mmCIF file of C-alpha atoms in Angstrom:
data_model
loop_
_atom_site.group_PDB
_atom_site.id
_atom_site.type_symbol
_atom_site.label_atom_id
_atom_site.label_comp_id
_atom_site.label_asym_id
_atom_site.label_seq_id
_atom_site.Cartn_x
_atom_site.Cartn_y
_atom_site.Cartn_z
ATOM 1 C CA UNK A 1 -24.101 -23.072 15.255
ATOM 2 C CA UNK A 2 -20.713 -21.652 15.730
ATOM 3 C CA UNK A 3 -18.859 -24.804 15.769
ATOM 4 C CA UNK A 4 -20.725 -26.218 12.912
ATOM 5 C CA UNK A 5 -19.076 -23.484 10.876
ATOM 6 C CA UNK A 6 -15.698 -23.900 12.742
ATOM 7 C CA UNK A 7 -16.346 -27.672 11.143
ATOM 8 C CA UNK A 8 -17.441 -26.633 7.607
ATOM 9 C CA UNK A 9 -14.480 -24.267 7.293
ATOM 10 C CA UNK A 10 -11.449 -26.514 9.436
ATOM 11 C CA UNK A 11 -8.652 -25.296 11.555
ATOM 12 C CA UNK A 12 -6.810 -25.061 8.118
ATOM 13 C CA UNK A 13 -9.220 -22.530 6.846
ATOM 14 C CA UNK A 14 -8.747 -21.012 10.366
ATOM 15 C CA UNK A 15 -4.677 -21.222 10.842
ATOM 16 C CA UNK A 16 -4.035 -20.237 7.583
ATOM 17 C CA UNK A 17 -5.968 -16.628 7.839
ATOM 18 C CA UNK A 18 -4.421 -16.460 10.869
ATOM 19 C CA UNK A 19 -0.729 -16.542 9.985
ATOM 20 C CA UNK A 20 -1.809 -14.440 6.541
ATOM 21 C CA UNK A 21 -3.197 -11.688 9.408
ATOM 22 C CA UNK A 22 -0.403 -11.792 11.336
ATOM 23 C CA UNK A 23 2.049 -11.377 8.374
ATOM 24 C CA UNK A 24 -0.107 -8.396 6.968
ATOM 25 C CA UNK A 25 -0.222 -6.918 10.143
ATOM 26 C CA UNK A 26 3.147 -7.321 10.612
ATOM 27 C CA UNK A 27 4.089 -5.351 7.587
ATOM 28 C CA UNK A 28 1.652 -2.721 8.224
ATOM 29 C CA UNK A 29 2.856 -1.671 11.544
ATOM 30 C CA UNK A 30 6.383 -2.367 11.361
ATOM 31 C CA UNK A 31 7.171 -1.017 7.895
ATOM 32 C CA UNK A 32 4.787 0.810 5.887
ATOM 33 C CA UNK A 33 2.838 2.956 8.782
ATOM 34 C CA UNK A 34 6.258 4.054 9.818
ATOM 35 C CA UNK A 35 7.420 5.210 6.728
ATOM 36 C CA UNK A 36 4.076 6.862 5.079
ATOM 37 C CA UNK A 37 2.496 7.683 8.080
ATOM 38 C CA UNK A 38 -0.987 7.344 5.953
ATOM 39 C CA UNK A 39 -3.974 5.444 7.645
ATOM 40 C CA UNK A 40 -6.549 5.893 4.999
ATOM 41 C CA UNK A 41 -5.198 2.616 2.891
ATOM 42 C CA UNK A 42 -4.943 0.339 6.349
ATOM 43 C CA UNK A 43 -9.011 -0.728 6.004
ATOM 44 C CA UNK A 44 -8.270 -1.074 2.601
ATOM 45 C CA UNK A 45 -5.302 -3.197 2.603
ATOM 46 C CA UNK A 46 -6.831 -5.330 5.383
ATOM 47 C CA UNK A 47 -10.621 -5.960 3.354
ATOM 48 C CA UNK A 48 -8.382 -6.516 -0.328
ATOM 49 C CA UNK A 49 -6.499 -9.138 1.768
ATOM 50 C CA UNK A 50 -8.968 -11.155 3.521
ATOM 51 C CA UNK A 51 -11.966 -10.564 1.003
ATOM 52 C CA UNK A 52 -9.057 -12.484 -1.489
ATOM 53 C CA UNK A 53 -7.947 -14.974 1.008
ATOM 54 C CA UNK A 54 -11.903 -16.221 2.029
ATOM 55 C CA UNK A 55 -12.879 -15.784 -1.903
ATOM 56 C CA UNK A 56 -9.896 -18.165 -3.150
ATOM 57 C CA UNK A 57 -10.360 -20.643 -0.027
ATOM 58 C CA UNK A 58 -14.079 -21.073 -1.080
ATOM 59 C CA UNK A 59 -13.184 -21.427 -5.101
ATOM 60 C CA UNK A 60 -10.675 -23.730 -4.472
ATOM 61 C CA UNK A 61 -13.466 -26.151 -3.392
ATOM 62 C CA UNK A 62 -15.316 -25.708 -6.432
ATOM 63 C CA UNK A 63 -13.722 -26.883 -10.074
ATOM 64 C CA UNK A 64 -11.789 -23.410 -11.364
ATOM 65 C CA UNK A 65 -8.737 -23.305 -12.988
ATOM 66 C CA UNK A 66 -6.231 -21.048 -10.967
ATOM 67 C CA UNK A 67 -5.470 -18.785 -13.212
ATOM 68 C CA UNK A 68 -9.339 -17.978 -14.149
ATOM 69 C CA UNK A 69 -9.456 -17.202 -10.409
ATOM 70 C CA UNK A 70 -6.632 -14.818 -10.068
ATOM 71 C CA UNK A 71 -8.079 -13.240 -13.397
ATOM 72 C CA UNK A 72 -10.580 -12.115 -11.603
ATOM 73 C CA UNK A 73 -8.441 -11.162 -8.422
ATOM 74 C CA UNK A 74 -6.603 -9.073 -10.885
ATOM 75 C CA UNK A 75 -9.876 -6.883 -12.684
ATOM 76 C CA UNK A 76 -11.208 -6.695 -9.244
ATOM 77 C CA UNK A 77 -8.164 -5.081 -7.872
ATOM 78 C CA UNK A 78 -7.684 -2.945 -10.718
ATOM 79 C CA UNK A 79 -11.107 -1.891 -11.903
ATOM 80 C CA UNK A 80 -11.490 -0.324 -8.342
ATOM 81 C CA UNK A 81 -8.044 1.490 -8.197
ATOM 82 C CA UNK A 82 -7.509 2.717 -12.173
ATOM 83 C CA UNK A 83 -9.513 5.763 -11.222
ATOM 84 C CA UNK A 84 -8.442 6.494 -7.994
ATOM 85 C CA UNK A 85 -5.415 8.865 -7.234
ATOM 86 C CA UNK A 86 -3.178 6.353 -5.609
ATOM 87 C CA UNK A 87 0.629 6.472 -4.925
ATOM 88 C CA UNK A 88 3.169 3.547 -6.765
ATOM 89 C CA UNK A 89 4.105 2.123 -3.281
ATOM 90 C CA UNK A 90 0.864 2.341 -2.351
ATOM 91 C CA UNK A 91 -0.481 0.236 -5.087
ATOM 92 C CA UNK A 92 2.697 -2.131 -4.566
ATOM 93 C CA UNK A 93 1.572 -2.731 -0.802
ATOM 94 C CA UNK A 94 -1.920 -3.311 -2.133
ATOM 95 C CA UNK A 95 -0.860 -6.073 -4.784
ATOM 96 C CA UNK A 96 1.311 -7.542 -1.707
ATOM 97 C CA UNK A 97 -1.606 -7.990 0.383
ATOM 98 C CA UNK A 98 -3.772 -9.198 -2.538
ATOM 99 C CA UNK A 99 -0.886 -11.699 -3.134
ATOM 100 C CA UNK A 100 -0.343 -12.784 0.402
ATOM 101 C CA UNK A 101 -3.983 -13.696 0.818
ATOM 102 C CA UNK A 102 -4.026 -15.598 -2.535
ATOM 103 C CA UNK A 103 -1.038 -17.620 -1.584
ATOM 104 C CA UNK A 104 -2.476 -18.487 2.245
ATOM 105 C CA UNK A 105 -5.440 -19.303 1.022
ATOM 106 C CA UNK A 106 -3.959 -22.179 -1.646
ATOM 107 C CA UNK A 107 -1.266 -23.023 -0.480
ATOM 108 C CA UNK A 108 -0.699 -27.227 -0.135
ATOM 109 C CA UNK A 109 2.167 -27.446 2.163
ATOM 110 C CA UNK A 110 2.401 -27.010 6.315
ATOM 111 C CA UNK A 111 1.615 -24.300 8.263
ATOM 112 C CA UNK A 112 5.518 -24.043 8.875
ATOM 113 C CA UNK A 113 6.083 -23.634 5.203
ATOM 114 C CA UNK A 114 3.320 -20.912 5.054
ATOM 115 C CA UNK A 115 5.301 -19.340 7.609
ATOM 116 C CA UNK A 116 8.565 -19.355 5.852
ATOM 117 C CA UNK A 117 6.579 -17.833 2.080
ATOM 118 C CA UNK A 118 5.458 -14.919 4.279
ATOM 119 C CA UNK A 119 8.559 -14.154 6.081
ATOM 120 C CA UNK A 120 10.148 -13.839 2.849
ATOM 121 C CA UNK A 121 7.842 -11.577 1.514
ATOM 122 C CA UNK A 122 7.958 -9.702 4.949
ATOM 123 C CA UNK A 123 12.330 -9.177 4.609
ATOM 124 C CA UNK A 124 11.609 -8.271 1.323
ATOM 125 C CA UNK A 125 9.626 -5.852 1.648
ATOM 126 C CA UNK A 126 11.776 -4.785 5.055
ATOM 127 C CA UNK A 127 15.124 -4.804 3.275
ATOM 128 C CA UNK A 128 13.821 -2.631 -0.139
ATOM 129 C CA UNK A 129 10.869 -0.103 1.566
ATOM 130 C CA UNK A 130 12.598 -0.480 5.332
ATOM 131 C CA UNK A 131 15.370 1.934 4.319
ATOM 132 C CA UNK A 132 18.458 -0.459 4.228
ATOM 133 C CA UNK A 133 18.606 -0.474 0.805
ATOM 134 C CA UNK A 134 17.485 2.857 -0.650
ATOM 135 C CA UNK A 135 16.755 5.931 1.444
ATOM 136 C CA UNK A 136 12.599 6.659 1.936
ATOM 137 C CA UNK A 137 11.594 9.207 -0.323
ATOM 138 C CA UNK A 138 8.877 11.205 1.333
ATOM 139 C CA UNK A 139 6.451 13.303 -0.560
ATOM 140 C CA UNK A 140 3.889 15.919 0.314
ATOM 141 C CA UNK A 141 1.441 18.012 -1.900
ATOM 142 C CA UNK A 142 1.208 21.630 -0.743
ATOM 143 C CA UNK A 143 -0.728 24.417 -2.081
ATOM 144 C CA UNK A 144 1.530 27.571 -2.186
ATOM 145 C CA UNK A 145 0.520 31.072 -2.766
ATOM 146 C CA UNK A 146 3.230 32.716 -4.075
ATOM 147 C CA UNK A 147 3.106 32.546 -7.305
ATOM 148 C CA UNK A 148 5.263 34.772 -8.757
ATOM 149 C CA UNK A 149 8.104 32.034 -7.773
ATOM 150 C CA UNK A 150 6.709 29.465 -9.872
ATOM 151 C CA UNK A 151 8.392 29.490 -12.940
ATOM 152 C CA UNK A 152 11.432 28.029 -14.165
ATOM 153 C CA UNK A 153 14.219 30.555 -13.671
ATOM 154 C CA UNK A 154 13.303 30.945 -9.843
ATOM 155 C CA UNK A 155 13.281 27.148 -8.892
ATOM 156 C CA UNK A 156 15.818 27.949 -6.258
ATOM 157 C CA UNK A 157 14.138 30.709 -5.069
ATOM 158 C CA UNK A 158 11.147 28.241 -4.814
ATOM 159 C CA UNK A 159 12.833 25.633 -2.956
ATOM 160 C CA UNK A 160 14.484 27.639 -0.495
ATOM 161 C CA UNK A 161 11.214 29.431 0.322
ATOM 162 C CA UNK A 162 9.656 26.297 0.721
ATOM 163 C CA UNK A 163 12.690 24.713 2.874
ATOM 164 C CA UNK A 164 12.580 27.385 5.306
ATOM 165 C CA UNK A 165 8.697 27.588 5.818
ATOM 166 C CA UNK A 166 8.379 23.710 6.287
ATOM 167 C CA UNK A 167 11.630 23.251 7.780
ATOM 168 C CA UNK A 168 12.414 20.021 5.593
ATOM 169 C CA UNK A 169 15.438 19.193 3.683
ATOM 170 C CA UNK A 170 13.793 19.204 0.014
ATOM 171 C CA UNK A 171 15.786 18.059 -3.041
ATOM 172 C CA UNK A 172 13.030 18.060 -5.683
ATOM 173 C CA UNK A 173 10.011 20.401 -6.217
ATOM 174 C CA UNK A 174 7.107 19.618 -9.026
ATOM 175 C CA UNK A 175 4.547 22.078 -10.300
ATOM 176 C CA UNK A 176 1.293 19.992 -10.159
ATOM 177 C CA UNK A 177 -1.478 22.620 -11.233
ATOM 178 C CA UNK A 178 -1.631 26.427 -11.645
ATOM 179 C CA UNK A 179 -4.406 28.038 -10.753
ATOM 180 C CA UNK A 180 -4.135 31.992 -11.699
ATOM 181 C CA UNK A 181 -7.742 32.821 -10.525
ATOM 182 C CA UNK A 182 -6.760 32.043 -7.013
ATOM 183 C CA UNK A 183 -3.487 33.067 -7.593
ATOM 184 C CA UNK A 184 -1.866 29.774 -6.237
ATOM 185 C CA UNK A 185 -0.213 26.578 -7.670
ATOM 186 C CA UNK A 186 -0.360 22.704 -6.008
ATOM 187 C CA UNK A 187 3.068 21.696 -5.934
ATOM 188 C CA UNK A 188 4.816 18.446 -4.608
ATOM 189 C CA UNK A 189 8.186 18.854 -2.115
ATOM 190 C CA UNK A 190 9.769 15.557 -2.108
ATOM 191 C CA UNK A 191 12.468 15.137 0.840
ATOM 192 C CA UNK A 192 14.269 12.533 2.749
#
């Protein structure tokens, strides 16, 4: 039974996923679990890419124009996320993987070439989000009790307070909610 399906599907079906797992992988661990340290988008990243790659494989058996079938790629992707509180960069990575496992799964030319589309995608993404470029902005949301420094004319006072409790360099503080019943306010530290 298990080699029929190994039949059905090919090696290509087989190399291909393989190489587009490697190269997701690859980016993962090396650049974006470094940087963000956040695990909660890995299952996520890894289902969006291979539920795209095995979903375009099949429909490019069956008559569909390609741009009907990243249509629906696209509302997929988005009616899932346009609710959800999710970061820029980590909606770029997601579109990445959604990318890399259309292109895997369609692409016409050798393995080799497959090779060389991801490792572009992988410097990239290495050379803009890997810190040669641009220095990693880091962001954290913290709730802070003292509320009496939240306003505008005791920002410094603010910052500093919040430097020397978390011990980070912070060049940026934003005021996300104010809640005066509990006499706190959710505010994002952005650092380097």
């Amino acid at each position: 039974m298990e080699l029929d399906l190994f039949d059905k599907l090919g090696e290509k079906f087989f190399m291909r996923l393989m190489i587009d797992l490697v190269a997701v992988s690859v980016i993962v661990y090396s650049i974006y679990l470094p940087n963000y340290k956040k695990r909660d988008h890995l299952f996520t990243f890894f289902m969006f890419n291979v539920v795209i790659y095995i979903i375009t494989y099949l429909l490019s058996k069956v008559e569909m124009s390609f741009g009907a079938a990243f249509g629906l790629f696209a509302v997929f992707s988005l009616l899932r996320y346009r609710t959800e509180n999710i970061s820029e960069k980590d909606m770029t990575y997601l579109l990445l993987f959604i990318a890399m496992g259309l292109i895997n799964s369609t692409i016409k030319g050798t393995y080799f070439e497959g090779i060389i589309l991801n490792g572009i995608l992988m410097l990239v993404a290495w050379v803009l989000d890997g810190g040669m470029l641009v220095k990693n902005e880091k962001s954290q949301t913290i709730l802070y009790e003292k509320i009496e420094n939240v306003r505008d004319d005791k920002a410094e006072i603010l910052k500093a307070d919040l430097m020397e409790r978390t011990g980070l360099k912070i060049h940026k503080v934003s005021v996300l909610h104010i809640d005066f019943v509990k006499d706190c306010a959710e505010i994002q530290i952005y650092y380097y």
